[in-house]
Short mmCIF file of C-alpha atoms in Angstrom, two decimals:
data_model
loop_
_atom_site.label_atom_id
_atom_site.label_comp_id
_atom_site.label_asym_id
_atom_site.label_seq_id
_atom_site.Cartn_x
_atom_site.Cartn_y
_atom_site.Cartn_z
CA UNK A 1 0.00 0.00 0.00
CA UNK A 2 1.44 3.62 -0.87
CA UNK A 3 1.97 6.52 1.85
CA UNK A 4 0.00 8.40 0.33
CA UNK A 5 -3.37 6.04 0.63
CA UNK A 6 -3.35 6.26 4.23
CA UNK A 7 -4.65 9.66 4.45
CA UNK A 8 -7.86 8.30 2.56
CA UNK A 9 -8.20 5.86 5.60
CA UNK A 10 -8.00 9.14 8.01
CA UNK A 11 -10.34 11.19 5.68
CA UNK A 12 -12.90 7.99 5.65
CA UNK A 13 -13.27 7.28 9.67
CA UNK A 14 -13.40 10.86 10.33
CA UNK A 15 -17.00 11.07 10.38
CA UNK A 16 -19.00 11.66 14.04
CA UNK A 17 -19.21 8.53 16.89
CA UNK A 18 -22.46 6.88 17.12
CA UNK A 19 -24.45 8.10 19.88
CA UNK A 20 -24.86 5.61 23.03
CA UNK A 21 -28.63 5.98 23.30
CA UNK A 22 -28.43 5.43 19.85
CA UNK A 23 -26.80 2.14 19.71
CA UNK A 24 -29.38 0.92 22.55
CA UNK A 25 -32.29 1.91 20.36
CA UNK A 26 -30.83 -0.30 17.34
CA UNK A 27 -30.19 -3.17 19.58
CA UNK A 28 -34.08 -3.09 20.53
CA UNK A 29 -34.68 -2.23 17.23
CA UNK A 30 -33.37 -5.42 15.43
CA UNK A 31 -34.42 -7.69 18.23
CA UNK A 32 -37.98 -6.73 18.15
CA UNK A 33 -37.53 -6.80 14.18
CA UNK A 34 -36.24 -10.61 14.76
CA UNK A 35 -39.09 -11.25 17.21
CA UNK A 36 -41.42 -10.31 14.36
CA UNK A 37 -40.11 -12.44 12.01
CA UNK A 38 -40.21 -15.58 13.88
CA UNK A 39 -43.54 -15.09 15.25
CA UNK A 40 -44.51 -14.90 11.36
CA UNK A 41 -42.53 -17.85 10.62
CA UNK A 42 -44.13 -19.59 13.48
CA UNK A 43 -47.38 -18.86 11.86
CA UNK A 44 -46.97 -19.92 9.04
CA UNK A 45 -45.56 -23.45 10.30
CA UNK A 46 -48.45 -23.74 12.33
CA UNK A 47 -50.87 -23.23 9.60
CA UNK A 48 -49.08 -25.74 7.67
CA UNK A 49 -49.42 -28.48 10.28
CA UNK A 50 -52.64 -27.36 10.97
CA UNK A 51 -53.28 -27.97 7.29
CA UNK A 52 -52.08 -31.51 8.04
CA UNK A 53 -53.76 -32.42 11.06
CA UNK A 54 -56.67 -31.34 9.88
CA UNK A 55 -57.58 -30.54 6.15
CA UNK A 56 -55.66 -33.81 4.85
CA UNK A 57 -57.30 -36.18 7.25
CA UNK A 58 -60.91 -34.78 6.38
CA UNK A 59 -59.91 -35.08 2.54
CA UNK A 60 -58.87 -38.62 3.08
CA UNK A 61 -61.95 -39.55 5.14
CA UNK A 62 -64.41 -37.72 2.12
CA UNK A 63 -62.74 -39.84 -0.23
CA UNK A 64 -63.41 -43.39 1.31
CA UNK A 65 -66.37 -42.46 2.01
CA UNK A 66 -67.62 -40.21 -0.54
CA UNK A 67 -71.05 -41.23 -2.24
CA UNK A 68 -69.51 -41.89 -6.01
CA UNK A 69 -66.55 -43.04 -6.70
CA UNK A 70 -66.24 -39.89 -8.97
CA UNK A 71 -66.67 -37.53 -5.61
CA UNK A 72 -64.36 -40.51 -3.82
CA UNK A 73 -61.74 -39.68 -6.53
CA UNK A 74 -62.48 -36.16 -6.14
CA UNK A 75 -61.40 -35.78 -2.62
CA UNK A 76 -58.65 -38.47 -3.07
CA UNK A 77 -57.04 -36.05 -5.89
CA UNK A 78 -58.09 -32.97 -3.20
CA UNK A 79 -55.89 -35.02 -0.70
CA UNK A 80 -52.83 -35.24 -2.49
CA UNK A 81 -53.02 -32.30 -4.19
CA UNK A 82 -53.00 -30.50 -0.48
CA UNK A 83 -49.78 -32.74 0.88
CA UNK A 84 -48.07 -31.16 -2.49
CA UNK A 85 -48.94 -27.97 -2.08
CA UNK A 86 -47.78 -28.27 1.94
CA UNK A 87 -44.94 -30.06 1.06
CA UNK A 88 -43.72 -27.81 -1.64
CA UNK A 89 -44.27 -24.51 0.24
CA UNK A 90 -42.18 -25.90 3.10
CA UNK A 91 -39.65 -27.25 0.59
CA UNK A 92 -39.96 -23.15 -0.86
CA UNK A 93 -39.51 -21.66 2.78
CA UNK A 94 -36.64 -23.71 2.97
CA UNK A 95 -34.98 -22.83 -0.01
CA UNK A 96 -35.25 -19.27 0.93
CA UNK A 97 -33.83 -19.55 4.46
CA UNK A 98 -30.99 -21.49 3.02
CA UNK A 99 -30.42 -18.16 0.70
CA UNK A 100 -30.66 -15.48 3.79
CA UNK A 101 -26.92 -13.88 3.99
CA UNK A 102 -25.24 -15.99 6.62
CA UNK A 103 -21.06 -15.69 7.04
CA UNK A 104 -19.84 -17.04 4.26
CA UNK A 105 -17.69 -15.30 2.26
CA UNK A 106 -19.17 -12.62 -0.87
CA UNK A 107 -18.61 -15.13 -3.73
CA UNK A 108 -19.58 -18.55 -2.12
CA UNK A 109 -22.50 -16.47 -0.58
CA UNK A 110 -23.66 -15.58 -3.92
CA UNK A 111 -23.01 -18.28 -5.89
CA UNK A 112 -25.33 -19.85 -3.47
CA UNK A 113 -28.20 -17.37 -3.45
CA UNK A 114 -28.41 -17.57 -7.20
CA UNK A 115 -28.36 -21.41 -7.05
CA UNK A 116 -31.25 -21.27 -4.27
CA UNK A 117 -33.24 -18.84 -6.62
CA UNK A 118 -32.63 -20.87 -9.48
CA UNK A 119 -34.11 -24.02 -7.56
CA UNK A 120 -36.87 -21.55 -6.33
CA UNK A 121 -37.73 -20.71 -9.86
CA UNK A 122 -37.58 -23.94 -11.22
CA UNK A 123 -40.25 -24.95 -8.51
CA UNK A 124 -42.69 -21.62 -9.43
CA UNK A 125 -42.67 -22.28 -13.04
CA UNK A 126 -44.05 -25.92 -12.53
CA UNK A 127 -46.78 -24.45 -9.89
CA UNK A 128 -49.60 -24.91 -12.40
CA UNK A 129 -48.73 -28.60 -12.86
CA UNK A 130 -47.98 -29.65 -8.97
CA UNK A 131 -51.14 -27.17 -7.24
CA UNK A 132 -53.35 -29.13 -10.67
CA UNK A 133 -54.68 -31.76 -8.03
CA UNK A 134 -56.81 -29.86 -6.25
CA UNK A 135 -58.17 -28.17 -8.98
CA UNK A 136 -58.93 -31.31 -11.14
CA UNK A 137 -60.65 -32.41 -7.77
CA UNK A 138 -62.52 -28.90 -7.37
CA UNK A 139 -63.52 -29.66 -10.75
CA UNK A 140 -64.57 -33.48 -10.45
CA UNK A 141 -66.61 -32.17 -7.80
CA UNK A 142 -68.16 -29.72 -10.22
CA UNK A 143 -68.91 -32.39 -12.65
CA UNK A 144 -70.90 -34.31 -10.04
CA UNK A 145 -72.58 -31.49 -9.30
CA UNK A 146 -73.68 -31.21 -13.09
CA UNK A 147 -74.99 -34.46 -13.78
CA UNK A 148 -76.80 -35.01 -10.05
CA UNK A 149 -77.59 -31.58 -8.98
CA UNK A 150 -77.67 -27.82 -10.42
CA UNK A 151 -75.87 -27.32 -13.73
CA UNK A 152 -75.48 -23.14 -12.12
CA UNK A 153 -73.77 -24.50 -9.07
CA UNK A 154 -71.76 -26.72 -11.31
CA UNK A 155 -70.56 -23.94 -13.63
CA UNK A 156 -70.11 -21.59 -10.57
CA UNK A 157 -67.81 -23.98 -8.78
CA UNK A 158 -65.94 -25.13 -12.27
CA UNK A 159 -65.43 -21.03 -12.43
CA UNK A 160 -64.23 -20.39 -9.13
CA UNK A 161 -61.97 -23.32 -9.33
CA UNK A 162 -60.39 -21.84 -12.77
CA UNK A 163 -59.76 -18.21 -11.80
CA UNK A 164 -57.96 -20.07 -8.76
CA UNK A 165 -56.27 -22.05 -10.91
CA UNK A 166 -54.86 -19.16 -13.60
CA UNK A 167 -54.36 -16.45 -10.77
CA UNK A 168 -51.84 -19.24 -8.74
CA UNK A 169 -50.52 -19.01 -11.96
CA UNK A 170 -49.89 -15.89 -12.59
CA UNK A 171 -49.22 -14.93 -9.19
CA UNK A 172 -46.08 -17.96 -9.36
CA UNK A 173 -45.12 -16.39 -12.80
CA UNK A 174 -44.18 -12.66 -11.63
CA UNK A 175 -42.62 -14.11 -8.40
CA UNK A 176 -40.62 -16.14 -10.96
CA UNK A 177 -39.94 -12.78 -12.91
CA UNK A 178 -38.99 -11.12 -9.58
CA UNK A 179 -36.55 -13.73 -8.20
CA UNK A 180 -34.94 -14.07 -11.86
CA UNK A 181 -34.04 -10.85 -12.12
CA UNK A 182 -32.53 -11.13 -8.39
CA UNK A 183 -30.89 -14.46 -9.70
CA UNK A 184 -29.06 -12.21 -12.81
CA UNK A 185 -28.41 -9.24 -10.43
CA UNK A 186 -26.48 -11.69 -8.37
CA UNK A 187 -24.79 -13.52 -11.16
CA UNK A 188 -23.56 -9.32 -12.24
CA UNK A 189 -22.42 -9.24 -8.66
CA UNK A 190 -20.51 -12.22 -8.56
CA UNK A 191 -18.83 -11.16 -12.44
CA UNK A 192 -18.30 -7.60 -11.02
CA UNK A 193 -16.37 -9.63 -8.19
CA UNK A 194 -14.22 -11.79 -9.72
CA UNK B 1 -33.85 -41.99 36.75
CA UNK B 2 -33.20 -38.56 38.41
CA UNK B 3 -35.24 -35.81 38.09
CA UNK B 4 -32.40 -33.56 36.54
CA UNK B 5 -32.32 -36.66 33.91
CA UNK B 6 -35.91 -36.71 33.29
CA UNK B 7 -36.33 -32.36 32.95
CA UNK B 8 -32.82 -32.76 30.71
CA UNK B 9 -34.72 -34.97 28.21
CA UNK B 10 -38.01 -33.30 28.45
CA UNK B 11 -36.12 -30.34 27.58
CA UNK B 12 -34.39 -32.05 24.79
CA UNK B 13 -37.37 -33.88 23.49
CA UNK B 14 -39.19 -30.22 23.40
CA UNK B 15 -36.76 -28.51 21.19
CA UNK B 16 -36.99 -31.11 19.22
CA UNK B 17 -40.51 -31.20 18.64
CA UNK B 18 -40.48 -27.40 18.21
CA UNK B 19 -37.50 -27.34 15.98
CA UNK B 20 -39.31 -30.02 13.93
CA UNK B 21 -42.53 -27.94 14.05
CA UNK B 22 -41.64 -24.37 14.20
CA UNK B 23 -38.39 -24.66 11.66
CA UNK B 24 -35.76 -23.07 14.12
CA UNK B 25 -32.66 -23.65 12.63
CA UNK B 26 -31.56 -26.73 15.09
CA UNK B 27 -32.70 -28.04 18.27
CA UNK B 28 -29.47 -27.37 19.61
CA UNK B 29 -29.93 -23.73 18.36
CA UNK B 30 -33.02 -22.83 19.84
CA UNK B 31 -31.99 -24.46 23.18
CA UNK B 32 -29.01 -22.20 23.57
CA UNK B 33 -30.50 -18.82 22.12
CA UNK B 34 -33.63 -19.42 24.33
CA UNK B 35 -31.24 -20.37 27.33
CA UNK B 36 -28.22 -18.18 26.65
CA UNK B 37 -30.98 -15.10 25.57
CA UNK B 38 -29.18 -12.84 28.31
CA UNK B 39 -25.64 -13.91 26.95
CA UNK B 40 -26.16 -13.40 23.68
CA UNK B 41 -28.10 -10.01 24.21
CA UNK B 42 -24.78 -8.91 26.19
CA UNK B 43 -22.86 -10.11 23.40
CA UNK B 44 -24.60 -8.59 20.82
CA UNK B 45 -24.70 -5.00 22.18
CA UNK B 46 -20.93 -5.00 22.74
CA UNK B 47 -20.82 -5.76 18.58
CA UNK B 48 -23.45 -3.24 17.86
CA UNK B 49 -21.15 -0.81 19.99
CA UNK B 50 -17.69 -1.73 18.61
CA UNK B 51 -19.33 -1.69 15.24
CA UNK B 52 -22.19 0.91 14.79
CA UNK B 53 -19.65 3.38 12.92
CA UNK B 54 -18.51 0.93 10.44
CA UNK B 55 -21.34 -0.24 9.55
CA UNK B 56 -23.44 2.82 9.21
CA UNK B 57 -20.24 3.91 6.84
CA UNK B 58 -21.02 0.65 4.84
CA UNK B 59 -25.07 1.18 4.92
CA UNK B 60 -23.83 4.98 3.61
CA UNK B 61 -22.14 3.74 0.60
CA UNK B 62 -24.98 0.72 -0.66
CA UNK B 63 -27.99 2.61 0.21
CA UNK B 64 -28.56 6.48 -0.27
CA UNK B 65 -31.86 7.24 0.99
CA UNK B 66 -31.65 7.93 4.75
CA UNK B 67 -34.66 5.23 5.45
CA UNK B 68 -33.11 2.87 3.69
CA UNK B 69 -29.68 2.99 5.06
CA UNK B 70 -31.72 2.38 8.48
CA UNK B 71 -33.41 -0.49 6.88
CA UNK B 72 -29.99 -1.82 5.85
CA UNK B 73 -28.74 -1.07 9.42
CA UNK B 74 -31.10 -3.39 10.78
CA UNK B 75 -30.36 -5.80 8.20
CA UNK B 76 -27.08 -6.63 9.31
CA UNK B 77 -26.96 -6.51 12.42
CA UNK B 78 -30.38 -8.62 12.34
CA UNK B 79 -28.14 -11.36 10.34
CA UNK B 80 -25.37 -10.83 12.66
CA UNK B 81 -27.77 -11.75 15.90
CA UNK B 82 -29.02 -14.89 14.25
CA UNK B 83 -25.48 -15.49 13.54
CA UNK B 84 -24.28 -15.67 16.67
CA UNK B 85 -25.29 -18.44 18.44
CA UNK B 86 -23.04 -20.41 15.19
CA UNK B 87 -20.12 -18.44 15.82
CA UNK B 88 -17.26 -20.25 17.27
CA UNK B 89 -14.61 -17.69 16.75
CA UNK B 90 -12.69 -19.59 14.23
CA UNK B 91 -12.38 -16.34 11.85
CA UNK B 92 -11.98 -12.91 13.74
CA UNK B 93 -15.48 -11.44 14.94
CA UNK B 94 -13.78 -8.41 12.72
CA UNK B 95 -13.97 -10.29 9.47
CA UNK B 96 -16.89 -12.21 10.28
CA UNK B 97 -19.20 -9.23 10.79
CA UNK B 98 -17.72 -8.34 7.64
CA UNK B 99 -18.78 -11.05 5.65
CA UNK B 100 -22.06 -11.03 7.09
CA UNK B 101 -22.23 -7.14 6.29
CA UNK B 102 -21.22 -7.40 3.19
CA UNK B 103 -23.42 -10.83 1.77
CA UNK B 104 -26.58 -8.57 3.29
CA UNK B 105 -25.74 -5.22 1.69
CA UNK B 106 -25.08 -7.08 -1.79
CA UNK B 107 -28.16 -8.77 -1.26
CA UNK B 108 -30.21 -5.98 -0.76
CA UNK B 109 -28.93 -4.21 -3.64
CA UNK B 110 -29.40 -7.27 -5.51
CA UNK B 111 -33.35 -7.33 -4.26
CA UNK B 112 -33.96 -4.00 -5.13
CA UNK B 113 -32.61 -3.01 -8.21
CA UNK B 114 -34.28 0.53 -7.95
CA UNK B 115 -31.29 1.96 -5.46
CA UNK B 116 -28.98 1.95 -9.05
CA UNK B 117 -31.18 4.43 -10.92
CA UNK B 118 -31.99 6.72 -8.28
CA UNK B 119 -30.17 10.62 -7.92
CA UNK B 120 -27.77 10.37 -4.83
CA UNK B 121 -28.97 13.03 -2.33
CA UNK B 122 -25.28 13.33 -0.31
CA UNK B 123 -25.44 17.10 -1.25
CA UNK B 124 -28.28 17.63 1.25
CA UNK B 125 -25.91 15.81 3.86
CA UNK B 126 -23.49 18.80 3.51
CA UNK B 127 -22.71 20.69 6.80
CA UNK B 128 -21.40 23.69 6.22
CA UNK B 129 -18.06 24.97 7.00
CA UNK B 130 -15.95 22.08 7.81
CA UNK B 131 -13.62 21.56 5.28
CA UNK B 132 -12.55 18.00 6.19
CA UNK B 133 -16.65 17.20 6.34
CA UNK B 134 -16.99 18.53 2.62
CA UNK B 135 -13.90 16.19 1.39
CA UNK B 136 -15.46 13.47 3.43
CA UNK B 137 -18.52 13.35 1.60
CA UNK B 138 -16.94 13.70 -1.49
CA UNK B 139 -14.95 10.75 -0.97
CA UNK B 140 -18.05 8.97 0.07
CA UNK B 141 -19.57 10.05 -3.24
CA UNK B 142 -16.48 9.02 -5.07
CA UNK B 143 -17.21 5.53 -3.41
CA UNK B 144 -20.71 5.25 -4.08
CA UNK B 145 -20.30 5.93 -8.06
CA UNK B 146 -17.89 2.72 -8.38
CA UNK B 147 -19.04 -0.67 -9.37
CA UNK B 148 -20.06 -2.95 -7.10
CA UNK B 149 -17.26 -4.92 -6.88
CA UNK B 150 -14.43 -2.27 -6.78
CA UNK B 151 -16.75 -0.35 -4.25
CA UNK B 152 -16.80 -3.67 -1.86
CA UNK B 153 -13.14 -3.98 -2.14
CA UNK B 154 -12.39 0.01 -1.27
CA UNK B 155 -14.52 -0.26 1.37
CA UNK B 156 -12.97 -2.76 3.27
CA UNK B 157 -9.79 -1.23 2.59
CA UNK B 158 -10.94 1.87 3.87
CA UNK B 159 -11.94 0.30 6.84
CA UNK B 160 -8.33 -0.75 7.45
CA UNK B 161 -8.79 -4.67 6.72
CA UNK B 162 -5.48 -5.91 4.72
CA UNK B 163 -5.59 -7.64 1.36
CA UNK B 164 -5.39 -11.06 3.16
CA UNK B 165 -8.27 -10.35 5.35
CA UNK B 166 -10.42 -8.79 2.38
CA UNK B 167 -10.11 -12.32 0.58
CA UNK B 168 -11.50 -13.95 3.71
CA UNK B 169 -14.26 -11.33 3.49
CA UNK B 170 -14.95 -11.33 -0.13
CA UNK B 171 -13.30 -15.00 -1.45
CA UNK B 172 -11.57 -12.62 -4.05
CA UNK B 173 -7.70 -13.35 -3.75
CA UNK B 174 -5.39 -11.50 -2.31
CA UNK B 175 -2.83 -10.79 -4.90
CA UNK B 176 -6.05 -9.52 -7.40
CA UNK B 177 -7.37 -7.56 -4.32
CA UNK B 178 -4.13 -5.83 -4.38
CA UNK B 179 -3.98 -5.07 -7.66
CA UNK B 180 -7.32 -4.32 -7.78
CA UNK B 181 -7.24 -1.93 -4.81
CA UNK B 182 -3.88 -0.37 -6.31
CA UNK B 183 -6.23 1.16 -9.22
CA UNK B 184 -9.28 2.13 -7.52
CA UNK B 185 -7.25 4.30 -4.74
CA UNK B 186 -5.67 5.81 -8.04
CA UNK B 187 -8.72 7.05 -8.91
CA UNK B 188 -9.70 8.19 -5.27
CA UNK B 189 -6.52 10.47 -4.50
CA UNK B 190 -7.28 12.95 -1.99
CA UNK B 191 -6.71 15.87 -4.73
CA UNK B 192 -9.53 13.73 -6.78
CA UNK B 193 -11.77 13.42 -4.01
CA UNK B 194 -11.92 17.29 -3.08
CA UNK B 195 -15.38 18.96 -3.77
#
């Protein structure tokens, strides 16, 4: 390092000490900001066993004893279709606590961020085909509905069940546009880097 | 069996459960953050005091509105808490909290993509009179127009790591961070860096 560098050093740490209240305030600060984010965390774990213990179960029980075996199917479809979706947004959460900034050093950090996004994106652009079970189910039901019941109830239901179906979609395609163009940002990063 | 036996693996068998449950990063984890809370607490505002300047320096240089710097702030030093039960001290807590400053402020920028087209406000910042405030700033401007990557480097430098400790920090070796540094501080000469 050249002499004359140092006084850059000087010129860069002369700025004004942090206040002591100050530094109190941030401490409280980020651990109330922590406490927030597990008790949101927690939540959503809970409403994914929740989802188990209860939903799944109920599914299972509709579809051995469901009055056709076209509602039987119905629910069994409704069933797995729910473990998936469980399964794969715990598989998601994962993913994206494996990506949080931890102490690893810049480039390993974000050659792994853009490797968890990548798997992330991979997982949103198949969400039509792995959340299709419960619509397919949603819409077996429908059918039922149309040849024993209403044919308005039937089209209402097969309705609700598509705009469910092509707003999951769309919702999973811009998060998919969102995290790719974090996934590029970091591969520029990790260029401007090296 | 002894009581202490029986409360040891009631405690054990409950932070498993929750751990399972609740996704806290291990069982062992959550047992010592929920037991150590006081120690780590302690620990942590002893960081946040040896380490407040630095870092608002760094949140200075990534971020450039004033509530977002804060937001970066908080950032850090929230990775650095849930950090801390993992550390075992075999890097220095200086390069460390580096690392962990750094991965979160290149995140960030990474996440929101909006902080590169924005106008850099560090004129309002101006106090007047002080001479060595006005070349400070202008330094820190000088800083915050490089690219990412030379701007990382700098700012470690700045902050008086060495080129062996900024490849811990970064994983960029040490001969290229030299090199590398060489040029930038060229280009940041205190004549150059004068408003």
């Amino acid at each position: 390092m050249s002499d004359d560098a140092f006084p850059l050093r000087d010129l860069w740490m002369s700025d004004t000490p942090v206040d002591e209240k100050e530094v109190t305030s941030a401490v409280g600060h980020v651990l109330e900001k922590d406490r927030a984010a597990r008790t949101r965390d927690r939540q959503v774990r809970l409403f994914g066993v929740l989802a188990v213990a209860l939903l799944i179960p109920l599914l299972v029980w509709c579809a051995a004893y469901g009055v056709t075996p076209l509602v039987r199917g119905a629910y069994a479809l409704m069933a797995v279709g729910c473990a998936v979706l469980i399964a794969t947004e715990w598989v998601y959460l994962e993913w994206s606590r494996q990506a949080l900034p931890g102490p690893a050093d810049a480039r390993s950090q974000l050659q792994k961020t853009a490797f968890m996004l990548a798997r992330q994106i991979r997982l949103l652009k198949t969400a039509p085909l792995w959340s299709s079970p419960v619509f397919i189910g949603v819409g077996l039901i429908a059918v039922w509905l149309y040849q024993e019941r209403t044919h308005t109830a039937a089209f209402a239901l097969c309705a609700v069940a598509l705009t469910a179906w092509i707003a999951a979609g769309l919702r999973a395609s811009s998060t998919c546009a969102k995290l790719n163009d974090q996934r590029l940002e970091m591969e520029g990063l990790l260029n401007e880097l090296q | 069996m002894s009581v202490s036996a029986l409360k040891c693996s009631s405690d054990w068998l409950g932070s498993q459960i929750l751990a399972a449950l609740l996704e806290v990063d291990s069982a062992r984890d959550y047992l010592s953050v929920v037991k150590g809370e006081t120690d780590y607490t302690r620990q942590f505002t002893r960081l946040m005091e040896a380490y407040s300047r630095p870092m608002r320096r760094l949140c200075a240089i990534y971020a450039d509105r004033a509530a977002d710097r804060e937001d970066l702030f908080q950032d850090i030093f929230l990775a650095v808490w849930r950090a801390l039960p993992a550390f075992r001290g075999d890097a220095s807590v200086r390069t460390w909290l580096y690392r962990i400053a750094h991965n979160v402020a290149l995140t960030w920028r990474a996440r929101d993509r909006r902080q590169q087209f924005r106008e850099r406000p560090l004129e309002n910042e101006l106090d007047a009179g002080a001479e060595m405030e006005l070349r400070r700033l202008a330094l820190k401007r000088a800083v915050a127009t490089l690219p990412l990557g030379d701007r990382t480097l700098i700012l470690l430098w700045l902050e008086g790591l060495s080129a062996a400790e900024i490849e811990e920090v970064t994983g960029v070796r040490a001969a290229t961070v030299a090199v590398r540094l060489s040029r930038i501080r060229k280009a940041l000469q205190p004549n150059e860096v004068m408003p």
